[in-house]
Amino acid sequence: MKKTYIIASTCILILGGVYFVQMYNKDNEYDDIYIEENSIVEETKTEIDTIKVHIAGEVLNEGIYEIEAGSRIDDVIKIAGNIKENADLTNINLAYELSDGEKIYIPSIFDEESEYNLSSDNKKSSSKININKANVEELQKINGIGESLANRIVNYRKENGKFSTIEELKNVSGIGDKKYESIKEYVVIK
């Protein structure tokens, strides 16, 4: 009887040990899968987390730079070696968040008034405004666009993505055929 008890106890210990080893290996197998999935997510995230922008004008090192998504104009200026002595940052929004493929032009204090160097007086600008990048204040520089309409344009762009044609402005609440005809000469898509 004692012999049977020892054999039975030994079998139970061996089976328990085999079960424990199998469960341990199974848990490690899932850990490996989890680690591999996280590695794939991190690799994909790294690829998406950078964008390329072009900076020109009054910076020390003009060119195309690969930067982190979410970077601001100020960040790119620093990467480009900072501004030159004649740079005019008066109308540059240094906190503007950049997106892939954008061009930043830093004007000189000697530049004529241009698309990049808007007049310092508070008159509406005759320069064309890029409706895919303009903020509320910039959109208000277009004759016939006030704050509420500028907000609707920005909100439409946030909800539907960038405008593919200028005529798509008619989809914004408050811009009918007549309003569109009065503002289409002052907008551009880049």
Short mmCIF file of N, CA, C and O in Angstrom, two decimals, residues 81-127:
data_model
loop_
_atom_site.label_atom_id
_atom_site.label_comp_id
_atom_site.label_asym_id
_atom_site.label_seq_id
_atom_site.Cartn_x
_atom_site.Cartn_y
_atom_site.Cartn_z
N GLY A 81 19.42 76.89 -38.62
CA GLY A 81 20.53 77.74 -38.18
C GLY A 81 20.13 79.10 -37.70
O GLY A 81 20.97 79.96 -37.47
N ASN A 82 18.84 79.37 -37.58
CA ASN A 82 18.26 80.62 -37.11
C ASN A 82 18.12 81.62 -38.26
O ASN A 82 18.48 81.34 -39.40
N ILE A 83 17.62 82.80 -37.94
CA ILE A 83 17.34 83.81 -38.97
C ILE A 83 18.56 84.68 -39.24
O ILE A 83 19.45 84.79 -38.40
N LYS A 84 18.55 85.31 -40.41
CA LYS A 84 19.59 86.28 -40.75
C LYS A 84 19.23 87.64 -40.14
O LYS A 84 18.10 87.86 -39.69
N GLU A 85 20.19 88.52 -40.16
CA GLU A 85 20.03 89.84 -39.55
C GLU A 85 18.86 90.64 -40.14
O GLU A 85 18.18 91.37 -39.44
N ASN A 86 18.60 90.47 -41.44
CA ASN A 86 17.57 91.25 -42.12
C ASN A 86 16.19 90.59 -42.11
O ASN A 86 15.28 91.06 -42.79
N ALA A 87 16.01 89.51 -41.38
CA ALA A 87 14.73 88.80 -41.37
C ALA A 87 13.63 89.65 -40.75
O ALA A 87 13.86 90.39 -39.80
N ASP A 88 12.46 89.55 -41.34
CA ASP A 88 11.29 90.27 -40.83
C ASP A 88 10.27 89.24 -40.36
O ASP A 88 9.58 88.62 -41.17
N LEU A 89 10.16 89.06 -39.05
CA LEU A 89 9.23 88.07 -38.49
C LEU A 89 7.89 88.69 -38.08
O LEU A 89 7.06 88.01 -37.48
N THR A 90 7.68 89.95 -38.45
CA THR A 90 6.49 90.67 -38.03
C THR A 90 5.21 89.91 -38.35
O THR A 90 4.31 89.82 -37.52
N ASN A 91 5.09 89.35 -39.55
CA ASN A 91 3.86 88.69 -39.97
C ASN A 91 3.98 87.18 -40.02
O ASN A 91 3.17 86.50 -40.64
N ILE A 92 5.00 86.63 -39.37
CA ILE A 92 5.19 85.18 -39.32
C ILE A 92 4.66 84.66 -37.99
O ILE A 92 5.06 85.13 -36.94
N ASN A 93 3.76 83.70 -38.06
CA ASN A 93 3.24 83.07 -36.85
C ASN A 93 4.20 81.95 -36.46
O ASN A 93 4.13 80.84 -36.99
N LEU A 94 5.11 82.23 -35.56
CA LEU A 94 6.14 81.27 -35.17
C LEU A 94 5.56 80.03 -34.49
O LEU A 94 6.20 78.98 -34.44
N ALA A 95 4.35 80.11 -33.99
CA ALA A 95 3.71 78.98 -33.31
C ALA A 95 2.88 78.12 -34.26
O ALA A 95 2.28 77.14 -33.85
N TYR A 96 2.86 78.48 -35.55
CA TYR A 96 2.06 77.73 -36.52
C TYR A 96 2.56 76.30 -36.63
O TYR A 96 3.74 76.05 -36.83
N GLU A 97 1.64 75.33 -36.49
CA GLU A 97 1.99 73.90 -36.58
C GLU A 97 2.06 73.49 -38.05
O GLU A 97 1.12 73.69 -38.81
N LEU A 98 3.17 72.90 -38.43
CA LEU A 98 3.43 72.57 -39.82
C LEU A 98 2.88 71.20 -40.20
O LEU A 98 2.76 70.32 -39.36
N SER A 99 2.60 71.04 -41.49
CA SER A 99 2.20 69.73 -42.01
C SER A 99 3.14 69.38 -43.16
O SER A 99 3.87 70.22 -43.67
N ASP A 100 3.11 68.12 -43.57
CA ASP A 100 4.04 67.61 -44.57
C ASP A 100 3.92 68.39 -45.88
O ASP A 100 2.82 68.69 -46.36
N GLY A 101 5.06 68.74 -46.45
CA GLY A 101 5.11 69.37 -47.76
C GLY A 101 4.98 70.88 -47.76
O GLY A 101 4.94 71.50 -48.83
N GLU A 102 4.93 71.51 -46.63
CA GLU A 102 4.76 72.96 -46.58
C GLU A 102 6.07 73.69 -46.87
O GLU A 102 7.15 73.18 -46.62
N LYS A 103 5.91 74.91 -47.40
CA LYS A 103 7.06 75.79 -47.62
C LYS A 103 6.90 77.00 -46.72
O LYS A 103 5.83 77.61 -46.67
N ILE A 104 7.96 77.33 -46.01
CA ILE A 104 7.98 78.50 -45.15
C ILE A 104 8.94 79.51 -45.77
O ILE A 104 10.09 79.16 -46.07
N TYR A 105 8.48 80.72 -45.95
CA TYR A 105 9.34 81.77 -46.49
C TYR A 105 9.49 82.84 -45.43
O TYR A 105 8.51 83.42 -44.96
N ILE A 106 10.73 83.12 -45.04
CA ILE A 106 11.02 84.17 -44.07
C ILE A 106 11.46 85.40 -44.87
O ILE A 106 12.53 85.40 -45.48
N PRO A 107 10.64 86.44 -44.89
CA PRO A 107 10.95 87.62 -45.70
C PRO A 107 12.03 88.50 -45.08
O PRO A 107 12.34 88.38 -43.89
N SER A 108 12.56 89.36 -45.90
CA SER A 108 13.55 90.34 -45.47
C SER A 108 12.83 91.64 -45.15
O SER A 108 11.76 91.92 -45.68
N ILE A 109 13.42 92.45 -44.31
CA ILE A 109 12.84 93.76 -44.03
C ILE A 109 12.86 94.64 -45.28
O ILE A 109 12.15 95.63 -45.36
N PHE A 110 13.66 94.25 -46.29
CA PHE A 110 13.77 95.02 -47.53
C PHE A 110 12.84 94.51 -48.62
O PHE A 110 12.74 95.12 -49.68
N ASP A 111 12.14 93.37 -48.38
CA ASP A 111 11.23 92.82 -49.39
C ASP A 111 10.08 93.77 -49.64
O ASP A 111 9.59 94.45 -48.74
N GLU A 112 9.63 93.78 -50.90
CA GLU A 112 8.41 94.50 -51.24
C GLU A 112 7.25 93.74 -50.61
O GLU A 112 7.37 92.58 -50.26
N GLU A 113 6.11 94.38 -50.50
CA GLU A 113 4.93 93.69 -49.97
C GLU A 113 4.62 92.52 -50.90
O GLU A 113 4.60 92.66 -52.12
N SER A 114 4.43 91.35 -50.33
CA SER A 114 4.19 90.17 -51.14
C SER A 114 3.22 89.24 -50.43
O SER A 114 2.70 89.55 -49.37
N GLU A 115 3.03 88.07 -51.03
CA GLU A 115 2.18 87.04 -50.44
C GLU A 115 2.68 86.67 -49.05
O GLU A 115 1.92 86.29 -48.18
N TYR A 116 3.99 86.77 -48.84
CA TYR A 116 4.56 86.36 -47.57
C TYR A 116 4.70 87.51 -46.60
O TYR A 116 4.74 87.33 -45.41
N ASN A 117 4.83 88.72 -47.13
CA ASN A 117 5.05 89.89 -46.28
C ASN A 117 3.83 90.80 -46.41
O ASN A 117 3.84 91.74 -47.19
N LEU A 118 2.78 90.54 -45.67
CA LEU A 118 1.55 91.30 -45.76
C LEU A 118 1.74 92.68 -45.16
O LEU A 118 2.56 92.88 -44.28
N SER A 119 0.95 93.62 -45.66
CA SER A 119 1.08 94.99 -45.18
C SER A 119 0.86 95.07 -43.68
O SER A 119 0.07 94.34 -43.11
N SER A 120 1.56 96.01 -43.06
CA SER A 120 1.48 96.12 -41.62
C SER A 120 0.24 96.91 -41.19
O SER A 120 -0.18 96.82 -40.05
N ASP A 121 -0.35 97.69 -42.12
CA ASP A 121 -1.58 98.37 -41.71
C ASP A 121 -2.72 97.36 -41.71
O ASP A 121 -2.59 96.26 -42.21
N ASN A 122 -3.82 97.70 -41.10
CA ASN A 122 -4.88 96.73 -40.88
C ASN A 122 -5.87 96.64 -42.04
O ASN A 122 -6.98 96.17 -41.88
N LYS A 123 -5.50 97.10 -43.21
CA LYS A 123 -6.37 96.99 -44.38
C LYS A 123 -6.44 95.54 -44.83
O LYS A 123 -5.56 94.75 -44.56
N LYS A 124 -7.49 95.22 -45.57
CA LYS A 124 -7.60 93.89 -46.14
C LYS A 124 -6.50 93.74 -47.18
O LYS A 124 -6.22 94.63 -47.96
N SER A 125 -5.87 92.58 -47.21
CA SER A 125 -4.75 92.34 -48.11
C SER A 125 -5.24 91.99 -49.50
O SER A 125 -6.23 91.33 -49.69
N SER A 126 -4.52 92.45 -50.51
CA SER A 126 -4.85 92.10 -51.89
C SER A 126 -4.12 90.83 -52.31
O SER A 126 -4.33 90.34 -53.39
N SER A 127 -3.27 90.29 -51.46
CA SER A 127 -2.57 89.05 -51.76
C SER A 127 -3.53 87.89 -51.67
O SER A 127 -4.50 87.93 -50.94
#
